[in-house]
Amino acid sequence: VRVAAPAVTREVEMGAPGSGMAADIAEQPGGYARLLATAPQVAEVARVIADRAPAHVVFVARGTSDHAAIYGSYLAEIRLGLPAGLASPSTMTLFGARPDFSRALVVGVSQSGRSPDLVRVLDVARRSGATTLAVTNAPDSELAATAELHVDVRAGRERAVAATKTYTAELLALLLVVEGVRTGTGRAAPKVAAVLDRLPDLAATTLDSDVPDEAAIRLRFAGQLLCTGRTYGYPTAREAALKIIETSYLSALAYSGADILHGPVAVAAPAVPVVAVVGAGPGGRSMAEVLDRVRSRSAEVIAVSPAEVPGARIRLPVPEVAEEYSPLLDILPLQRLALRLALERGGDPDAPRGLTKVTHTR
Amino acid sequence: VRVAAPAVTREVEMGAPGSGMAADIAEQPGGYARLLATAPQVAEVARVIADRAPAHVVFVARGTSDHAAIYGSYLAEIRLGLPAGLASPSTMTLFGARPDFSRALVVGVSQSGRSPDLVRVLDVARRSGATTLAVTNAPDSELAATAELHVDVRAGRERAVAATKTYTAELLALLLVVEGVRTGTGRAAPKVAAVLDRLPDLAATTLDSDVPDEAAIRLRFAGQLLCTGRTYGYPTAREAALKIIETSYLSALAYSGADILHGPVAVAAPAVPVVAVVGAGPGGRSMAEVLDRVRSRSAEVIAVSPAEVPGARIRLPVPEVAEEYSPLLDILPLQRLALRLALERGGDPDAPRGLTKVTHTR
């Protein structure tokens, strides 16, 4: 399966700082196509889960994968009608909690599959009778071996420390699993499959815009940032903030479009840009009040949206899709923005200070 | 029930900026005593929940109350062995999700009890057969009326927009409920009750330290901040960050002691102070690696801890208690720090820019 790699941040030369992250970002349309081509294997996993009919879903993850897990939990609640949430591994690894997961589907999401705390949670869950699923980019990892079920997100080796293509591959894998459970057959419904078929091309189109680079150049002197989005826009806001934190060391706060109104909106100010994810649906529409409030504080809005956003100084354009698919596209221009911003500020996003690719937490 | 009010931020005069927040903070030892005196009413609620034997616990909350809910979810997992997590109201209010909560205890935590999204979630949950509980400072609120069970945290009217005494009252109410469910009788076990009896005095002692004021004066020029803690230390880190965000408009990032190692630790730098919650137990001990990493980046550590923390420049002293009780004390010096920092920077923490006491989100 081949999709033409889009030109991402055109000036990044092979071997130069950021070239690894640029290459990872550019591979995402092809990664979507590759994972979609292996949908039958995901379907087997989804069928097993549908047969077990779990009563609720528990996700465990760290860092970037945490944001994929948030997306998964929204899909489980909205598309499957199952209560879903994220568990804290440390209640089990440090405090010996042994929750009864017997009616749960417990999903560990991790690109490396090597964080000991996640392995431990999947082990505890499996022993208590849960259906366990590992979603990783590492089929030979301990996490994959510990869980009963495994989905390989097939993103290929990631060059940069900051995760990009493994994140979007995790998103798609979780979507495929949920849609397969939803129909009961393991395969997505035809209407969903039709959208997914277009995904590689939509991703390539999205990555082809140079607006994120222009926005990054504009943000060169920002000392802090606010990122926000509602429901399906929230994991995107969180992930955008983390990319900027990791690669530019800026304090990028991320709050949902509801939680931001309960306090953090006070940070919005003329020198504090606000990155707002404004989808074409109920989540995006509910951002209107947030946008009013930050504009009344003279903050500049950078919107990620398929349509014009009144008052936004810059709009990072994305294709219009139903909001349940939007996380798979909306993060793409923000990855480009994070990459370019780090380069503008003289950093090397491939190897951020103080970080390594695999993090072991207990 | 009367407990001598500690002198909080001695220079704040009645009617001056911050005097409301200072008074709210000072009332917390008395608030603990008042709530403990009404423990029999909480016990009735806990007994009903114990009889229902829920299979899992779902919390919904916003802002500061979100952090009380995180504490509640850890207690549920560790002390009750029940899977627990936080739900996103917007999946239900914006996207029409109707998860099956029939085997769940669903807990809404809100000082005002007036946010429409939380009311809606409790309504959805009750209709689907859940046991529903509202924990509020407003017994006449819609949230209290919507839930089957209600615990009034009896904190009295809060003067400042930034929540302090309602937060700690929510923490204690959740602890009382969980410990009452744990024994099955609705009352806490004698060993737990013995610790709780000392709580008002411990809180008064904690608030009597002037070290938080000295730390705040030192932080006057910090442009950003990192707050971190593990398990029971995590809600404290989150709440400290939110207080500083709300009242000083600083970008204060909050990450768990595990998640921070998966990326945000890169922000630590000579000019970026790190507030670390280091309890006397497994959570605090697990912070050693975090402290090493931030110190290797020449960041200054401000520790909240009952014992000396190697390499910490400033230690905000707190009494030594088992970590499951520590959130009720550890936040106190951080509230003082947030108050004093806002005053140092010329703000009025009683009325932060752009915020109101009751926030309506849908």
PDB file of N, CA, C and O in Angstrom, chain B residues 246-290:
ATOM      1  N   GLU B 246      -5.352  30.142  38.401  1.00  0.00           N
ATOM      2  CA  GLU B 246      -6.539  30.991  38.582  1.00  0.00           C
ATOM      3  C   GLU B 246      -6.220  32.338  39.197  1.00  0.00           C
ATOM      4  O   GLU B 246      -6.870  33.335  38.904  1.00  0.00           O
ATOM      5  N   THR B 247      -5.256  32.357  40.109  1.00  0.00           N
ATOM      6  CA  THR B 247      -5.069  33.579  40.894  1.00  0.00           C
ATOM      7  C   THR B 247      -3.841  34.378  40.469  1.00  0.00           C
ATOM      8  O   THR B 247      -3.798  35.584  40.671  1.00  0.00           O
ATOM      9  N   SER B 248      -2.824  33.681  39.872  1.00  0.00           N
ATOM     10  CA  SER B 248      -1.639  34.417  39.402  1.00  0.00           C
ATOM     11  C   SER B 248      -1.494  34.365  37.893  1.00  0.00           C
ATOM     12  O   SER B 248      -0.575  34.967  37.346  1.00  0.00           O
ATOM     13  N   TYR B 249      -2.374  33.619  37.197  1.00  0.00           N
ATOM     14  CA  TYR B 249      -2.383  33.541  35.735  1.00  0.00           C
ATOM     15  C   TYR B 249      -1.072  33.005  35.175  1.00  0.00           C
ATOM     16  O   TYR B 249      -0.724  33.261  34.025  1.00  0.00           O
ATOM     17  N   LEU B 250      -0.352  32.261  36.010  1.00  0.00           N
ATOM     18  CA  LEU B 250       0.874  31.608  35.546  1.00  0.00           C
ATOM     19  C   LEU B 250       0.520  30.313  34.850  1.00  0.00           C
ATOM     20  O   LEU B 250      -0.467  29.662  35.189  1.00  0.00           O
ATOM     21  N   SER B 251       1.362  29.889  33.899  1.00  0.00           N
ATOM     22  CA  SER B 251       1.193  28.567  33.315  1.00  0.00           C
ATOM     23  C   SER B 251       1.812  27.553  34.260  1.00  0.00           C
ATOM     24  O   SER B 251       3.029  27.394  34.301  1.00  0.00           O
ATOM     25  N   ALA B 252       0.991  26.902  35.039  1.00  0.00           N
ATOM     26  CA  ALA B 252       1.471  25.871  35.957  1.00  0.00           C
ATOM     27  C   ALA B 252       1.028  24.520  35.414  1.00  0.00           C
ATOM     28  O   ALA B 252      -0.151  24.192  35.423  1.00  0.00           O
ATOM     29  N   LEU B 253       1.996  23.774  34.908  1.00  0.00           N
ATOM     30  CA  LEU B 253       1.683  22.443  34.391  1.00  0.00           C
ATOM     31  C   LEU B 253       1.576  21.459  35.553  1.00  0.00           C
ATOM     32  O   LEU B 253       2.321  21.563  36.528  1.00  0.00           O
ATOM     33  N   ALA B 254       0.664  20.515  35.453  1.00  0.00           N
ATOM     34  CA  ALA B 254       0.553  19.468  36.472  1.00  0.00           C
ATOM     35  C   ALA B 254       0.536  18.114  35.788  1.00  0.00           C
ATOM     36  O   ALA B 254      -0.301  17.862  34.925  1.00  0.00           O
ATOM     37  N   TYR B 255       1.482  17.276  36.163  1.00  0.00           N
ATOM     38  CA  TYR B 255       1.531  15.914  35.626  1.00  0.00           C
ATOM     39  C   TYR B 255       1.837  14.956  36.767  1.00  0.00           C
ATOM     40  O   TYR B 255       2.542  15.322  37.718  1.00  0.00           O
ATOM     41  N   SER B 256       1.349  13.745  36.664  1.00  0.00           N
ATOM     42  CA  SER B 256       1.667  12.750  37.678  1.00  0.00           C
ATOM     43  C   SER B 256       3.156  12.449  37.623  1.00  0.00           C
ATOM     44  O   SER B 256       3.824  12.690  36.607  1.00  0.00           O
ATOM     45  N   GLY B 257       3.672  11.917  38.717  1.00  0.00           N
ATOM     46  CA  GLY B 257       5.090  11.575  38.785  1.00  0.00           C
ATOM     47  C   GLY B 257       5.501  10.533  37.764  1.00  0.00           C
ATOM     48  O   GLY B 257       6.694  10.389  37.467  1.00  0.00           O
ATOM     49  N   ALA B 258       4.550   9.831  37.179  1.00  0.00           N
ATOM     50  CA  ALA B 258       4.868   8.901  36.088  1.00  0.00           C
ATOM     51  C   ALA B 258       4.758   9.609  34.742  1.00  0.00           C
ATOM     52  O   ALA B 258       5.671   9.569  33.922  1.00  0.00           O
ATOM     53  N   ASP B 259       3.643  10.288  34.517  1.00  0.00           N
ATOM     54  CA  ASP B 259       3.443  10.929  33.210  1.00  0.00           C
ATOM     55  C   ASP B 259       4.484  12.007  32.931  1.00  0.00           C
ATOM     56  O   ASP B 259       4.844  12.249  31.784  1.00  0.00           O
ATOM     57  N   ILE B 260       4.978  12.654  33.971  1.00  0.00           N
ATOM     58  CA  ILE B 260       5.951  13.726  33.757  1.00  0.00           C
ATOM     59  C   ILE B 260       7.218  13.172  33.108  1.00  0.00           C
ATOM     60  O   ILE B 260       7.875  13.846  32.312  1.00  0.00           O
ATOM     61  N   LEU B 261       7.563  11.921  33.418  1.00  0.00           N
ATOM     62  CA  LEU B 261       8.766  11.310  32.843  1.00  0.00           C
ATOM     63  C   LEU B 261       8.570  10.945  31.380  1.00  0.00           C
ATOM     64  O   LEU B 261       9.530  10.737  30.640  1.00  0.00           O
ATOM     65  N   HIS B 262       7.306  10.853  30.959  1.00  0.00           N
ATOM     66  CA  HIS B 262       7.010  10.541  29.559  1.00  0.00           C
ATOM     67  C   HIS B 262       6.945  11.809  28.708  1.00  0.00           C
ATOM     68  O   HIS B 262       6.212  11.850  27.729  1.00  0.00           O
ATOM     69  N   GLY B 263       7.631  12.864  29.078  1.00  0.00           N
ATOM     70  CA  GLY B 263       7.662  14.055  28.219  1.00  0.00           C
ATOM     71  C   GLY B 263       7.841  15.374  28.941  1.00  0.00           C
ATOM     72  O   GLY B 263       8.835  16.066  28.735  1.00  0.00           O
ATOM     73  N   PRO B 264       6.879  15.752  29.821  1.00  0.00           N
ATOM     74  CA  PRO B 264       6.920  17.121  30.374  1.00  0.00           C
ATOM     75  C   PRO B 264       8.141  17.444  31.228  1.00  0.00           C
ATOM     76  O   PRO B 264       8.431  18.629  31.422  1.00  0.00           O
ATOM     77  N   VAL B 265       8.880  16.447  31.699  1.00  0.00           N
ATOM     78  CA  VAL B 265      10.081  16.735  32.486  1.00  0.00           C
ATOM     79  C   VAL B 265      11.063  17.589  31.683  1.00  0.00           C
ATOM     80  O   VAL B 265      11.901  18.295  32.256  1.00  0.00           O
ATOM     81  N   ALA B 266      10.947  17.569  30.365  1.00  0.00           N
ATOM     82  CA  ALA B 266      11.825  18.386  29.515  1.00  0.00           C
ATOM     83  C   ALA B 266      11.669  19.881  29.797  1.00  0.00           C
ATOM     84  O   ALA B 266      12.573  20.665  29.509  1.00  0.00           O
ATOM     85  N   VAL B 267      10.529  20.282  30.353  1.00  0.00           N
ATOM     86  CA  VAL B 267      10.303  21.696  30.661  1.00  0.00           C
ATOM     87  C   VAL B 267      11.147  22.158  31.852  1.00  0.00           C
ATOM     88  O   VAL B 267      11.484  23.343  31.968  1.00  0.00           O
ATOM     89  N   ALA B 268      11.491  21.232  32.745  1.00  0.00           N
ATOM     90  CA  ALA B 268      12.260  21.609  33.942  1.00  0.00           C
ATOM     91  C   ALA B 268      13.554  22.295  33.533  1.00  0.00           C
ATOM     92  O   ALA B 268      14.267  21.837  32.644  1.00  0.00           O
ATOM     93  N   ALA B 269      13.849  23.417  34.184  1.00  0.00           N
ATOM     94  CA  ALA B 269      15.001  24.248  33.808  1.00  0.00           C
ATOM     95  C   ALA B 269      15.326  25.154  34.981  1.00  0.00           C
ATOM     96  O   ALA B 269      14.534  25.265  35.923  1.00  0.00           O
ATOM     97  N   PRO B 270      16.485  25.829  34.929  1.00  0.00           N
ATOM     98  CA  PRO B 270      16.860  26.679  36.066  1.00  0.00           C
ATOM     99  C   PRO B 270      15.786  27.690  36.465  1.00  0.00           C
ATOM    100  O   PRO B 270      15.597  27.965  37.644  1.00  0.00           O
ATOM    101  N   ALA B 271      15.073  28.229  35.480  1.00  0.00           N
ATOM    102  CA  ALA B 271      14.078  29.256  35.808  1.00  0.00           C
ATOM    103  C   ALA B 271      12.679  28.678  36.033  1.00  0.00           C
ATOM    104  O   ALA B 271      11.716  29.418  36.184  1.00  0.00           O
ATOM    105  N   VAL B 272      12.564  27.350  36.037  1.00  0.00           N
ATOM    106  CA  VAL B 272      11.243  26.717  36.179  1.00  0.00           C
ATOM    107  C   VAL B 272      11.181  25.925  37.484  1.00  0.00           C
ATOM    108  O   VAL B 272      11.676  24.806  37.563  1.00  0.00           O
ATOM    109  N   PRO B 273      10.576  26.492  38.520  1.00  0.00           N
ATOM    110  CA  PRO B 273      10.479  25.754  39.776  1.00  0.00           C
ATOM    111  C   PRO B 273       9.541  24.552  39.657  1.00  0.00           C
ATOM    112  O   PRO B 273       8.584  24.582  38.878  1.00  0.00           O
ATOM    113  N   VAL B 274       9.862  23.513  40.421  1.00  0.00           N
ATOM    114  CA  VAL B 274       9.060  22.295  40.411  1.00  0.00           C
ATOM    115  C   VAL B 274       8.481  22.086  41.810  1.00  0.00           C
ATOM    116  O   VAL B 274       9.226  21.954  42.780  1.00  0.00           O
ATOM    117  N   VAL B 275       7.163  22.114  41.894  1.00  0.00           N
ATOM    118  CA  VAL B 275       6.492  21.828  43.163  1.00  0.00           C
ATOM    119  C   VAL B 275       6.220  20.332  43.207  1.00  0.00           C
ATOM    120  O   VAL B 275       5.483  19.804  42.368  1.00  0.00           O
ATOM    121  N   ALA B 276       6.844  19.639  44.163  1.00  0.00           N
ATOM    122  CA  ALA B 276       6.718  18.180  44.230  1.00  0.00           C
ATOM    123  C   ALA B 276       6.067  17.770  45.544  1.00  0.00           C
ATOM    124  O   ALA B 276       6.501  18.198  46.614  1.00  0.00           O
ATOM    125  N   VAL B 277       5.032  16.950  45.445  1.00  0.00           N
ATOM    126  CA  VAL B 277       4.351  16.437  46.628  1.00  0.00           C
ATOM    127  C   VAL B 277       4.967  15.080  46.953  1.00  0.00           C
ATOM    128  O   VAL B 277       4.893  14.150  46.150  1.00  0.00           O
ATOM    129  N   VAL B 278       5.619  15.011  48.114  1.00  0.00           N
ATOM    130  CA  VAL B 278       6.414  13.825  48.451  1.00  0.00           C
ATOM    131  C   VAL B 278       5.934  13.289  49.796  1.00  0.00           C
ATOM    132  O   VAL B 278       6.419  13.688  50.856  1.00  0.00           O
ATOM    133  N   GLY B 279       4.981  12.395  49.747  1.00  0.00           N
ATOM    134  CA  GLY B 279       4.394  11.855  50.972  1.00  0.00           C
ATOM    135  C   GLY B 279       5.262  10.798  51.621  1.00  0.00           C
ATOM    136  O   GLY B 279       6.302  10.399  51.094  1.00  0.00           O
ATOM    137  N   ALA B 280       4.798  10.352  52.802  1.00  0.00           N
ATOM    138  CA  ALA B 280       5.546   9.352  53.572  1.00  0.00           C
ATOM    139  C   ALA B 280       4.981   7.973  53.275  1.00  0.00           C
ATOM    140  O   ALA B 280       4.338   7.341  54.108  1.00  0.00           O
ATOM    141  N   GLY B 281       5.222   7.488  52.048  1.00  0.00           N
ATOM    142  CA  GLY B 281       4.685   6.191  51.673  1.00  0.00           C
ATOM    143  C   GLY B 281       5.128   5.838  50.264  1.00  0.00           C
ATOM    144  O   GLY B 281       6.039   6.469  49.713  1.00  0.00           O
ATOM    145  N   PRO B 282       4.465   4.847  49.663  1.00  0.00           N
ATOM    146  CA  PRO B 282       4.893   4.374  48.333  1.00  0.00           C
ATOM    147  C   PRO B 282       4.837   5.464  47.265  1.00  0.00           C
ATOM    148  O   PRO B 282       5.700   5.512  46.387  1.00  0.00           O
ATOM    149  N   GLY B 283       3.829   6.341  47.334  1.00  0.00           N
ATOM    150  CA  GLY B 283       3.725   7.417  46.351  1.00  0.00           C
ATOM    151  C   GLY B 283       4.903   8.363  46.460  1.00  0.00           C
ATOM    152  O   GLY B 283       5.545   8.716  45.463  1.00  0.00           O
ATOM    153  N   GLY B 284       5.199   8.789  47.667  1.00  0.00           N
ATOM    154  CA  GLY B 284       6.316   9.709  47.899  1.00  0.00           C
ATOM    155  C   GLY B 284       7.647   9.084  47.523  1.00  0.00           C
ATOM    156  O   GLY B 284       8.496   9.720  46.888  1.00  0.00           O
ATOM    157  N   ARG B 285       7.826   7.806  47.904  1.00  0.00           N
ATOM    158  CA  ARG B 285       9.098   7.143  47.574  1.00  0.00           C
ATOM    159  C   ARG B 285       9.290   7.045  46.064  1.00  0.00           C
ATOM    160  O   ARG B 285      10.404   7.176  45.550  1.00  0.00           O
ATOM    161  N   SER B 286       8.182   6.840  45.340  1.00  0.00           N
ATOM    162  CA  SER B 286       8.298   6.691  43.883  1.00  0.00           C
ATOM    163  C   SER B 286       8.657   8.009  43.209  1.00  0.00           C
ATOM    164  O   SER B 286       8.918   8.041  42.006  1.00  0.00           O
ATOM    165  N   MET B 287       8.667   9.107  43.964  1.00  0.00           N
ATOM    166  CA  MET B 287       9.028  10.407  43.390  1.00  0.00           C
ATOM    167  C   MET B 287      10.541  10.588  43.279  1.00  0.00           C
ATOM    168  O   MET B 287      11.009  11.581  42.699  1.00  0.00           O
ATOM    169  N   ALA B 288      11.323   9.657  43.849  1.00  0.00           N
ATOM    170  CA  ALA B 288      12.783   9.833  43.864  1.00  0.00           C
ATOM    171  C   ALA B 288      13.333  10.034  42.450  1.00  0.00           C
ATOM    172  O   ALA B 288      14.166  10.917  42.211  1.00  0.00           O
ATOM    173  N   GLU B 289      12.853   9.226  41.497  1.00  0.00           N
ATOM    174  CA  GLU B 289      13.378   9.347  40.132  1.00  0.00           C
ATOM    175  C   GLU B 289      13.005  10.703  39.520  1.00  0.00           C
ATOM    176  O   GLU B 289      13.824  11.330  38.832  1.00  0.00           O
ATOM    177  N   VAL B 290      11.793  11.161  39.787  1.00  0.00           N
ATOM    178  CA  VAL B 290      11.370  12.465  39.270  1.00  0.00           C
ATOM    179  C   VAL B 290      12.276  13.560  39.825  1.00  0.00           C
ATOM    180  O   VAL B 290      12.748  14.438  39.090  1.00  0.00           O
TER     181      VAL B 290
END
